[in-house]
Amino acid sequence: MIESMYAIKNGTFYPFSVQEMIDCMPGNFGCQGGDICSLLSWLLMSKTEVISENVYPLTRRDDQCRLSKLSMKTSGVRIMDFTCDSFVDAEDELLASLATHGPVAVAVNAISWQNYLGGVIQYHCDGSFNSLNHAVQIVGYDLSAAIPHYIMKNSWGPTFGDKGYLYIAVGSNLCGIANQVSSVEVG
């Protein structure tokens, strides 16, 4: 989401480090799911810059924070403000936020996604708040499709799903997508 908002603001796509967030956010449990709202709060309060993925690449495991060694070599982007909302039973407001503000980060239940190959997820994905275990970005939606759906960008790389994307039906808080929705302003 930070990448998307940076691209919207500056007209350039610049990949920022997910691994930095996994390793460096105090007490966030890294790859065990984390908490988007706590992460954004920490980034804002600590004025920590999110640096390039090229400098701090994804390893897909919890590790020691290497930020102090790397931040001297590169600059990044800072969070200037953020929101953290619940849109349970109000997904029309989530759609409006996507249309007027841009991409958002959401906490989801991704347990059933391990074998996702494509199509629209529309059943059998628990949406309870206690089942949230992963963060993804909603980058858009398609309400004119046979099954209206959100377009989600996952962090598992381009070999996952549809070139790194997946689709979830709108309207039922499937996989918990409406429980914890965050948007950011970057500087």
PDB file of C-alpha atoms in Angstrom:
ATOM      1  CA  MET A   1       0.000   0.000   0.000  1.00  0.00           C
ATOM      2  CA  ILE A   2       2.894   2.368   0.743  1.00  0.00           C
ATOM      3  CA  GLU A   3       4.293   1.585  -2.731  1.00  0.00           C
ATOM      4  CA  SER A   4       0.951   2.348  -4.354  1.00  0.00           C
ATOM      5  CA  MET A   5       0.428   5.611  -2.513  1.00  0.00           C
ATOM      6  CA  TYR A   6       4.009   6.671  -3.300  1.00  0.00           C
ATOM      7  CA  ALA A   7       3.400   5.887  -6.998  1.00  0.00           C
ATOM      8  CA  ILE A   8       0.133   7.845  -7.021  1.00  0.00           C
ATOM      9  CA  LYS A   9       1.802  10.833  -5.359  1.00  0.00           C
ATOM     10  CA  ASN A  10       5.076  10.801  -7.323  1.00  0.00           C
ATOM     11  CA  GLY A  11       4.215   9.052 -10.583  1.00  0.00           C
ATOM     12  CA  THR A  12       6.898   6.397 -10.096  1.00  0.00           C
ATOM     13  CA  PHE A  13       6.604   2.830  -8.823  1.00  0.00           C
ATOM     14  CA  TYR A  14       9.278   2.139  -6.248  1.00  0.00           C
ATOM     15  CA  PRO A  15       9.260  -1.249  -4.436  1.00  0.00           C
ATOM     16  CA  PHE A  16       9.550  -0.827  -0.671  1.00  0.00           C
ATOM     17  CA  SER A  17      10.702  -3.484   1.792  1.00  0.00           C
ATOM     18  CA  VAL A  18       8.122  -5.826   3.317  1.00  0.00           C
ATOM     19  CA  GLN A  19      10.928  -7.629   5.151  1.00  0.00           C
ATOM     20  CA  GLU A  20      11.857  -4.437   7.008  1.00  0.00           C
ATOM     21  CA  MET A  21       8.332  -4.375   8.461  1.00  0.00           C
ATOM     22  CA  ILE A  22       8.502  -8.068   9.406  1.00  0.00           C
ATOM     23  CA  ASP A  23      11.894  -7.747  11.102  1.00  0.00           C
ATOM     24  CA  CYS A  24      11.827  -4.282  12.646  1.00  0.00           C
ATOM     25  CA  MET A  25       8.336  -3.616  14.048  1.00  0.00           C
ATOM     26  CA  PRO A  26       8.702  -4.168  17.826  1.00  0.00           C
ATOM     27  CA  GLY A  27       6.528  -7.012  19.138  1.00  0.00           C
ATOM     28  CA  ASN A  28       4.625  -7.439  15.864  1.00  0.00           C
ATOM     29  CA  PHE A  29       5.358 -11.150  15.460  1.00  0.00           C
ATOM     30  CA  GLY A  30       6.624 -10.687  11.900  1.00  0.00           C
ATOM     31  CA  CYS A  31       5.554 -13.603   9.741  1.00  0.00           C
ATOM     32  CA  GLN A  32       2.935 -14.751  12.258  1.00  0.00           C
ATOM     33  CA  GLY A  33       0.488 -12.175  10.919  1.00  0.00           C
ATOM     34  CA  GLY A  34       1.340  -8.923  12.627  1.00  0.00           C
ATOM     35  CA  ASP A  35      -1.029  -5.996  13.008  1.00  0.00           C
ATOM     36  CA  ILE A  36      -1.307  -3.368  10.284  1.00  0.00           C
ATOM     37  CA  CYS A  37      -2.654  -0.606  12.554  1.00  0.00           C
ATOM     38  CA  SER A  38       0.117  -1.093  15.116  1.00  0.00           C
ATOM     39  CA  LEU A  39       2.705  -1.139  12.329  1.00  0.00           C
ATOM     40  CA  LEU A  40       1.461   2.127  10.834  1.00  0.00           C
ATOM     41  CA  SER A  41       1.308   3.730  14.274  1.00  0.00           C
ATOM     42  CA  TRP A  42       4.913   2.685  14.954  1.00  0.00           C
ATOM     43  CA  LEU A  43       6.078   3.975  11.554  1.00  0.00           C
ATOM     44  CA  LEU A  44       4.374   7.340  12.169  1.00  0.00           C
ATOM     45  CA  MET A  45       5.527   7.787  15.786  1.00  0.00           C
ATOM     46  CA  SER A  46       9.109   6.584  15.250  1.00  0.00           C
ATOM     47  CA  LYS A  47       9.444   8.436  11.934  1.00  0.00           C
ATOM     48  CA  THR A  48      11.012   5.267  10.544  1.00  0.00           C
ATOM     49  CA  GLU A  49      11.588   5.374   6.804  1.00  0.00           C
ATOM     50  CA  VAL A  50      10.508   2.372   4.759  1.00  0.00           C
ATOM     51  CA  ILE A  51      13.468   1.596   2.516  1.00  0.00           C
ATOM     52  CA  SER A  52      13.831  -0.101  -0.849  1.00  0.00           C
ATOM     53  CA  GLU A  53      13.141  -3.806  -1.280  1.00  0.00           C
ATOM     54  CA  ASN A  54      16.399  -3.979  -3.264  1.00  0.00           C
ATOM     55  CA  VAL A  55      18.327  -2.911  -0.161  1.00  0.00           C
ATOM     56  CA  TYR A  56      16.264  -4.970   2.334  1.00  0.00           C
ATOM     57  CA  PRO A  57      14.906  -7.932   0.312  1.00  0.00           C
ATOM     58  CA  LEU A  58      12.146 -10.345   1.309  1.00  0.00           C
ATOM     59  CA  THR A  59      13.410 -13.548   2.963  1.00  0.00           C
ATOM     60  CA  ARG A  60       9.994 -14.958   3.983  1.00  0.00           C
ATOM     61  CA  ARG A  61      11.096 -15.562   7.588  1.00  0.00           C
ATOM     62  CA  ASP A  62      11.400 -13.589  10.817  1.00  0.00           C
ATOM     63  CA  ASP A  63      14.891 -12.196  11.268  1.00  0.00           C
ATOM     64  CA  GLN A  64      16.879  -9.591  13.190  1.00  0.00           C
ATOM     65  CA  CYS A  65      16.242  -5.997  12.172  1.00  0.00           C
ATOM     66  CA  ARG A  66      19.074  -4.787   9.922  1.00  0.00           C
ATOM     67  CA  LEU A  67      17.734  -1.268   9.527  1.00  0.00           C
ATOM     68  CA  SER A  68      20.504   0.503  11.458  1.00  0.00           C
ATOM     69  CA  LYS A  69      23.118  -1.029   9.138  1.00  0.00           C
ATOM     70  CA  LEU A  70      21.181  -0.307   5.960  1.00  0.00           C
ATOM     71  CA  SER A  71      19.471   3.040   6.496  1.00  0.00           C
ATOM     72  CA  MET A  72      22.721   4.967   6.227  1.00  0.00           C
ATOM     73  CA  LYS A  73      23.091   3.735   2.645  1.00  0.00           C
ATOM     74  CA  THR A  74      19.636   4.597   1.371  1.00  0.00           C
ATOM     75  CA  SER A  75      16.664   6.828   1.939  1.00  0.00           C
ATOM     76  CA  GLY A  76      13.046   5.772   1.971  1.00  0.00           C
ATOM     77  CA  VAL A  77       9.553   7.082   2.476  1.00  0.00           C
ATOM     78  CA  ARG A  78       7.772   8.107   5.664  1.00  0.00           C
ATOM     79  CA  ILE A  79       4.172   7.678   6.739  1.00  0.00           C
ATOM     80  CA  MET A  80       2.628  11.124   7.242  1.00  0.00           C
ATOM     81  CA  ASP A  81      -0.819   9.954   8.380  1.00  0.00           C
ATOM     82  CA  PHE A  82      -2.972   6.835   8.342  1.00  0.00           C
ATOM     83  CA  THR A  83      -6.434   5.529   9.080  1.00  0.00           C
ATOM     84  CA  CYS A  84      -7.475   2.191  10.449  1.00  0.00           C
ATOM     85  CA  ASP A  85     -11.155   1.323  10.100  1.00  0.00           C
ATOM     86  CA  SER A  86     -13.601  -1.555  10.213  1.00  0.00           C
ATOM     87  CA  PHE A  87     -16.017  -1.861   7.306  1.00  0.00           C
ATOM     88  CA  VAL A  88     -17.822  -4.988   8.516  1.00  0.00           C
ATOM     89  CA  ASP A  89     -21.432  -4.669   7.315  1.00  0.00           C
ATOM     90  CA  ALA A  90     -20.353  -1.512   5.426  1.00  0.00           C
ATOM     91  CA  GLU A  91     -18.383  -2.737   2.413  1.00  0.00           C
ATOM     92  CA  ASP A  92     -20.006  -0.023   0.298  1.00  0.00           C
ATOM     93  CA  GLU A  93     -17.915   2.448   2.344  1.00  0.00           C
ATOM     94  CA  LEU A  94     -14.817   0.339   1.673  1.00  0.00           C
ATOM     95  CA  LEU A  95     -15.549   0.508  -2.067  1.00  0.00           C
ATOM     96  CA  ALA A  96     -16.008   4.282  -1.804  1.00  0.00           C
ATOM     97  CA  SER A  97     -12.667   4.599   0.005  1.00  0.00           C
ATOM     98  CA  LEU A  98     -10.943   2.610  -2.743  1.00  0.00           C
ATOM     99  CA  ALA A  99     -12.506   4.843  -5.401  1.00  0.00           C
ATOM    100  CA  THR A 100     -11.704   8.165  -3.720  1.00  0.00           C
ATOM    101  CA  HIS A 101      -8.448   7.516  -1.868  1.00  0.00           C
ATOM    102  CA  GLY A 102      -6.790   4.545  -3.540  1.00  0.00           C
ATOM    103  CA  PRO A 103      -5.398   1.184  -2.445  1.00  0.00           C
ATOM    104  CA  VAL A 104      -5.780   0.032   1.149  1.00  0.00           C
ATOM    105  CA  ALA A 105      -4.088  -2.618   3.270  1.00  0.00           C
ATOM    106  CA  VAL A 106      -6.280  -5.216   4.924  1.00  0.00           C
ATOM    107  CA  ALA A 107      -5.735  -7.947   7.465  1.00  0.00           C
ATOM    108  CA  VAL A 108      -7.109 -11.266   6.214  1.00  0.00           C
ATOM    109  CA  ASN A 109      -7.444 -14.949   6.955  1.00  0.00           C
ATOM    110  CA  ALA A 110      -5.159 -16.491   4.316  1.00  0.00           C
ATOM    111  CA  ILE A 111      -5.176 -20.088   5.578  1.00  0.00           C
ATOM    112  CA  SER A 112      -7.143 -21.356   2.564  1.00  0.00           C
ATOM    113  CA  TRP A 113      -5.018 -19.430   0.046  1.00  0.00           C
ATOM    114  CA  GLN A 114      -2.065 -21.828  -0.057  1.00  0.00           C
ATOM    115  CA  ASN A 115      -3.528 -23.629  -3.086  1.00  0.00           C
ATOM    116  CA  TYR A 116      -5.226 -20.654  -4.763  1.00  0.00           C
ATOM    117  CA  LEU A 117      -4.757 -20.827  -8.539  1.00  0.00           C
ATOM    118  CA  GLY A 118      -7.312 -18.298  -9.743  1.00  0.00           C
ATOM    119  CA  GLY A 119     -10.972 -17.387  -9.876  1.00  0.00           C
ATOM    120  CA  VAL A 120     -13.055 -15.503  -7.325  1.00  0.00           C
ATOM    121  CA  ILE A 121     -13.051 -16.741  -3.737  1.00  0.00           C
ATOM    122  CA  GLN A 122     -16.689 -16.711  -2.698  1.00  0.00           C
ATOM    123  CA  TYR A 123     -17.081 -19.451  -0.067  1.00  0.00           C
ATOM    124  CA  HIS A 124     -15.361 -21.186   2.835  1.00  0.00           C
ATOM    125  CA  CYS A 125     -13.066 -18.417   4.037  1.00  0.00           C
ATOM    126  CA  ASP A 126     -13.607 -17.471   7.676  1.00  0.00           C
ATOM    127  CA  GLY A 127     -13.998 -13.722   8.168  1.00  0.00           C
ATOM    128  CA  SER A 128     -13.808 -13.533  11.964  1.00  0.00           C
ATOM    129  CA  PHE A 129     -11.430 -11.002  13.512  1.00  0.00           C
ATOM    130  CA  ASN A 130      -9.678 -13.759  15.501  1.00  0.00           C
ATOM    131  CA  SER A 131      -8.757 -15.600  12.278  1.00  0.00           C
ATOM    132  CA  LEU A 132      -6.745 -12.741  10.724  1.00  0.00           C
ATOM    133  CA  ASN A 133      -3.188 -13.881   9.988  1.00  0.00           C
ATOM    134  CA  HIS A 134      -1.866 -12.040   6.920  1.00  0.00           C
ATOM    135  CA  ALA A 135      -1.875  -8.608   5.273  1.00  0.00           C
ATOM    136  CA  VAL A 136      -2.621  -7.845   1.627  1.00  0.00           C
ATOM    137  CA  GLN A 137      -3.456  -4.799  -0.451  1.00  0.00           C
ATOM    138  CA  ILE A 138      -6.798  -4.175  -2.119  1.00  0.00           C
ATOM    139  CA  VAL A 139      -5.841  -2.361  -5.316  1.00  0.00           C
ATOM    140  CA  GLY A 140      -9.250  -2.226  -6.961  1.00  0.00           C
ATOM    141  CA  TYR A 141     -12.560  -3.908  -7.614  1.00  0.00           C
ATOM    142  CA  ASP A 142     -14.823  -5.024 -10.435  1.00  0.00           C
ATOM    143  CA  LEU A 143     -18.535  -4.620  -9.738  1.00  0.00           C
ATOM    144  CA  SER A 144     -19.509  -5.377 -13.350  1.00  0.00           C
ATOM    145  CA  ALA A 145     -18.130  -8.943 -13.304  1.00  0.00           C
ATOM    146  CA  ALA A 146     -20.441 -11.959 -13.052  1.00  0.00           C
ATOM    147  CA  ILE A 147     -19.208 -12.209  -9.457  1.00  0.00           C
ATOM    148  CA  PRO A 148     -18.417  -8.686  -8.185  1.00  0.00           C
ATOM    149  CA  HIS A 149     -15.002  -8.858  -6.518  1.00  0.00           C
ATOM    150  CA  TYR A 150     -12.047  -7.079  -4.953  1.00  0.00           C
ATOM    151  CA  ILE A 151      -8.678  -7.207  -6.695  1.00  0.00           C
ATOM    152  CA  MET A 152      -6.029  -8.054  -4.101  1.00  0.00           C
ATOM    153  CA  LYS A 153      -2.237  -7.887  -4.402  1.00  0.00           C
ATOM    154  CA  ASN A 154      -0.489 -10.481  -2.262  1.00  0.00           C
ATOM    155  CA  SER A 155       3.123 -10.341  -1.046  1.00  0.00           C
ATOM    156  CA  TRP A 156       3.909 -13.965  -2.001  1.00  0.00           C
ATOM    157  CA  GLY A 157       5.355 -13.011  -5.375  1.00  0.00           C
ATOM    158  CA  PRO A 158       4.303 -13.313  -9.022  1.00  0.00           C
ATOM    159  CA  THR A 159       4.054 -17.124  -8.993  1.00  0.00           C
ATOM    160  CA  PHE A 160       1.130 -16.945  -6.545  1.00  0.00           C
ATOM    161  CA  GLY A 161      -2.444 -16.917  -7.895  1.00  0.00           C
ATOM    162  CA  ASP A 162      -2.912 -14.693 -10.928  1.00  0.00           C
ATOM    163  CA  LYS A 163       0.603 -13.209 -11.227  1.00  0.00           C
ATOM    164  CA  GLY A 164       0.595 -12.293  -7.525  1.00  0.00           C
ATOM    165  CA  TYR A 165      -3.059 -11.245  -7.371  1.00  0.00           C
ATOM    166  CA  LEU A 166      -6.261 -12.879  -6.169  1.00  0.00           C
ATOM    167  CA  TYR A 167      -9.945 -12.032  -6.240  1.00  0.00           C
ATOM    168  CA  ILE A 168     -12.468 -12.109  -3.395  1.00  0.00           C
ATOM    169  CA  ALA A 169     -16.220 -11.624  -3.721  1.00  0.00           C
ATOM    170  CA  VAL A 170     -17.590  -8.294  -2.501  1.00  0.00           C
ATOM    171  CA  GLY A 171     -20.162  -8.092   0.274  1.00  0.00           C
ATOM    172  CA  SER A 172     -19.673 -10.893   2.800  1.00  0.00           C
ATOM    173  CA  ASN A 173     -16.454  -9.968   4.648  1.00  0.00           C
ATOM    174  CA  LEU A 174     -14.919 -13.100   3.132  1.00  0.00           C
ATOM    175  CA  CYS A 175     -11.531 -13.933   4.638  1.00  0.00           C
ATOM    176  CA  GLY A 176     -12.064 -10.977   7.006  1.00  0.00           C
ATOM    177  CA  ILE A 177     -11.209  -8.301   4.428  1.00  0.00           C
ATOM    178  CA  ALA A 178     -13.458  -5.681   6.059  1.00  0.00           C
ATOM    179  CA  ASN A 179     -12.304  -6.144   9.670  1.00  0.00           C
ATOM    180  CA  GLN A 180      -9.138  -4.037   9.655  1.00  0.00           C
ATOM    181  CA  VAL A 181      -8.695  -1.683   6.700  1.00  0.00           C
ATOM    182  CA  SER A 182      -5.856   0.831   6.592  1.00  0.00           C
ATOM    183  CA  SER A 183      -5.012   3.708   4.300  1.00  0.00           C
ATOM    184  CA  VAL A 184      -1.917   5.921   4.370  1.00  0.00           C
ATOM    185  CA  GLU A 185      -0.556   9.274   3.305  1.00  0.00           C
ATOM    186  CA  VAL A 186       3.151   9.228   2.470  1.00  0.00           C
ATOM    187  CA  GLY A 187       5.746  11.976   2.450  1.00  0.00           C
TER     188      GLY A 187
END
